[in-house]
XYZ file of C-alpha atoms in Angstrom:
234
model
C -0.334 0.221 -0.479
C 0.670 3.426 -0.655
C 2.117 5.487 2.533
C 2.486 9.297 2.011
C 4.911 10.693 5.372
C 4.674 14.067 5.143
C 7.783 16.599 6.226
C 5.209 18.944 8.457
C 5.413 16.266 10.874
C 8.889 15.638 11.582
C 8.739 16.612 15.116
C 6.147 14.823 16.324
C 8.353 12.090 17.016
C 10.749 14.187 18.814
C 9.564 13.628 22.630
C 10.017 9.913 22.590
C 13.067 9.869 21.148
C 14.047 12.019 24.063
C 12.879 9.538 26.396
C 13.837 6.836 24.922
C 17.477 8.136 24.868
C 16.419 9.238 29.047
C 15.605 5.412 29.062
C 18.228 3.891 27.522
C 21.474 5.620 26.845
C 21.364 5.671 23.178
C 23.165 8.361 21.308
C 21.300 7.662 18.238
C 17.632 8.822 19.674
C 18.935 12.046 20.198
C 20.675 12.512 17.651
C 17.365 11.265 15.354
C 15.462 14.274 17.702
C 18.127 17.038 17.437
C 18.243 16.482 13.474
C 14.465 16.594 13.770
C 14.652 19.769 15.672
C 17.156 21.179 13.271
C 14.432 20.512 9.734
C 11.289 22.520 12.327
C 14.092 24.750 13.360
C 14.357 25.733 9.935
C 10.712 25.007 8.484
C 8.364 26.039 10.227
C 9.966 28.428 13.527
C 11.775 30.706 11.104
C 9.283 30.521 8.793
C 6.027 30.593 11.553
C 4.294 27.378 9.424
C 2.580 24.618 11.323
C 0.626 22.308 9.525
C -0.516 18.597 9.028
C -1.394 18.525 12.864
C -4.319 15.834 11.909
C -3.592 12.763 9.641
C -6.087 13.355 7.620
C -4.953 16.856 6.715
C -1.242 16.713 6.267
C -1.139 19.511 4.810
C -2.884 22.505 5.917
C -2.052 24.766 9.183
C -3.596 23.748 12.060
C -3.634 24.371 15.738
C -2.551 20.271 16.442
C 0.889 20.591 14.113
C 1.345 23.875 16.521
C 0.863 22.800 19.646
C 2.747 19.037 18.580
C 6.139 21.214 17.918
C 5.445 23.615 20.386
C 5.906 20.173 22.665
C 8.876 19.232 20.395
C 10.560 21.864 21.129
C 10.255 22.868 24.906
C 11.217 19.086 25.207
C 14.195 19.674 23.330
C 15.118 22.862 25.428
C 15.283 20.902 28.859
C 17.433 18.590 27.909
C 19.561 21.271 25.732
C 19.317 24.362 27.837
C 19.637 26.355 24.377
C 17.592 28.844 24.388
C 16.746 28.903 20.675
C 14.349 25.971 21.245
C 12.922 27.967 24.326
C 11.988 30.790 21.816
C 10.773 28.237 19.037
C 8.670 26.582 21.893
C 6.998 29.922 22.980
C 6.808 30.990 19.063
C 4.817 27.634 18.718
C 2.694 28.053 22.012
C 0.954 31.394 20.638
C 0.621 30.358 17.587
C -1.308 27.515 18.667
C -2.803 29.369 21.196
C -4.878 31.594 19.276
C -6.706 28.940 17.527
C -8.477 28.699 20.865
C -11.840 31.250 21.775
C -11.571 33.438 24.596
C -14.685 34.311 24.091
C -18.245 33.774 25.084
C -20.570 32.875 21.385
C -24.069 33.178 22.182
C -26.005 30.280 21.494
C -29.616 30.797 21.094
C -31.502 28.738 23.787
C -33.240 26.162 21.041
C -29.311 25.205 20.852
C -30.303 23.986 25.025
C -34.355 21.828 24.262
C -32.654 20.123 20.792
C -29.358 18.818 22.214
C -29.882 18.744 26.173
C -28.579 15.464 26.475
C -25.134 16.943 25.582
C -24.746 20.261 27.293
C -26.133 22.693 30.173
C -27.708 26.061 30.297
C -24.842 27.741 30.459
C -22.453 26.486 28.733
C -19.405 28.588 27.745
C -16.981 28.702 24.610
C -14.226 29.952 25.216
C -11.811 27.045 25.407
C -13.062 25.278 22.035
C -10.617 25.366 19.483
C -11.069 25.404 16.095
C -9.638 22.976 13.704
C -8.009 23.984 11.284
C -7.956 27.242 8.469
C -11.800 26.773 6.098
C -12.846 25.386 8.953
C -15.415 26.469 11.433
C -15.583 23.182 13.927
C -14.122 23.485 16.799
C -12.952 21.034 19.012
C -11.523 19.967 22.383
C -8.265 18.750 21.550
C -5.863 21.569 22.912
C -6.955 20.344 25.639
C -3.586 17.920 25.502
C -1.100 20.342 26.128
C -2.702 21.969 28.826
C 0.916 20.311 30.650
C 2.845 21.710 28.276
C 1.597 25.821 28.557
C 1.736 25.267 32.310
C 5.141 24.038 31.912
C 6.425 26.817 29.670
C 4.197 29.131 33.013
C 7.378 27.856 34.975
C 10.412 28.074 33.320
C 9.441 31.297 31.965
C 7.339 32.831 34.748
C 5.361 34.129 32.505
C 1.689 34.074 33.944
C -0.125 34.393 30.636
C 1.170 30.424 29.854
C -0.473 29.308 33.147
C -3.807 31.162 32.361
C -3.953 29.301 29.137
C -3.391 26.328 30.359
C -6.211 26.918 33.402
C -8.317 26.626 30.316
C -7.555 24.740 28.225
C -7.753 22.496 32.450
C -11.371 23.538 33.185
C -12.973 24.711 30.018
C -12.977 22.129 28.340
C -14.399 19.836 30.151
C -17.492 21.254 29.614
C -19.339 19.053 28.278
C -17.681 16.140 29.712
C -20.508 13.733 31.165
C -18.543 13.718 34.113
C -21.544 11.480 36.840
C -23.710 10.519 34.200
C -25.660 13.291 35.082
C -25.981 14.429 30.875
C -26.361 11.344 29.663
C -29.487 10.390 29.000
C -28.734 6.956 27.331
C -26.686 8.560 24.173
C -22.991 7.470 25.819
C -24.115 5.016 28.027
C -21.150 5.829 30.552
C -20.063 8.454 32.313
C -16.818 10.502 31.630
C -17.566 10.347 27.998
C -17.549 13.682 25.956
C -18.411 14.833 22.236
C -15.457 15.884 20.296
C -17.008 19.337 19.543
C -18.952 21.864 18.032
C -19.486 24.370 15.409
C -19.819 28.225 17.094
C -21.203 29.733 13.454
C -24.455 29.482 11.771
C -26.067 26.542 12.960
C -25.129 27.535 15.851
C -24.433 24.584 18.641
C -24.368 21.975 15.764
C -21.578 18.281 16.139
C -20.968 15.468 15.720
C -23.397 13.270 18.849
C -19.766 11.098 18.775
C -17.113 10.226 21.326
C -13.932 9.657 19.618
C -11.218 7.798 21.327
C -8.765 10.944 21.196
C -11.248 13.018 23.479
C -10.647 11.002 26.607
C -6.835 10.016 26.331
C -6.308 14.380 25.646
C -7.790 15.234 28.514
C -6.339 12.190 30.687
C -2.550 13.589 29.360
C -3.492 17.293 29.784
C -4.695 16.868 33.323
C -1.964 14.321 34.132
C 0.994 16.662 32.781
C -0.238 19.429 34.964
C -0.044 16.991 38.410
C 3.158 15.794 38.192
C 4.103 19.278 37.701
C 2.099 20.759 40.352
C 3.477 18.129 42.533
C 7.281 18.654 41.447
C 7.371 22.062 42.448
C 4.908 22.190 45.637
C 5.964 22.667 49.335
C-alpha cells in the first residue's frame, strides 16, 4: 500500500525519541531528535508555519501541528537548555493558542432544548479550539497540551501561559458527562464527551460522537499538570 509521510510531521516523534534516549542512554535517539529539531526550527519556526497535525489533513495549517511542535521544541529545550529551542517553543505556543476561543459565542436558547442530553444551560464557548483553516468546526484537542503551557509558565515566569493552561484544563470539560448526569442514554458510560461543535450558524451543531482521542486528550493534559504541580509544591 502506498504511504505518505509528509515532512510537516517531522517534529512529532521528538518527545518519545528524547524519552527513549533518557531510558536507554543511546545516542542515536538523541541524534535523531536533534536532527528533526533542526529541520523543524528551519522549516516551521523561522517560517512561522505549522501544518499537518491531523493525519487526514497533512497540508493544512492547524492547531494540532502548532501544539505538537510546541511540545517538541519545549522537550528539546528541557534536554539541551539552548535558548533557541525555548524561543521556538514560545512561538509555536502562541501560534497554537490563537485557535482557542477566549470569548463566549451567544448560543440560541433552542439549542439547549435540542441538545440538552449533551449540554447544560450556561455552556461557555471559551476553551473550544478551531480545528483547521477553512473550517468552522471546533473541538477540545488543545486540552492535551495544558501541561505544556503550564510548564512553559514555570520556565519563563510568564503567567499568561499559566492562564492558557487553566482554560485548557477546566473549560474543556464542560460537556463531559462526568457523573452520568447528562448522558440520558446517549453515551452509556460516564466520563465521555462529544468531540466538538460548530460555533457559527447553525450554532451548536455537532456530530454527537465520542472519539477515543477526546478521552486520551483530557487524561494526558490533567496528568501533566498534576505531575508538574507535585514537583513544585513545598
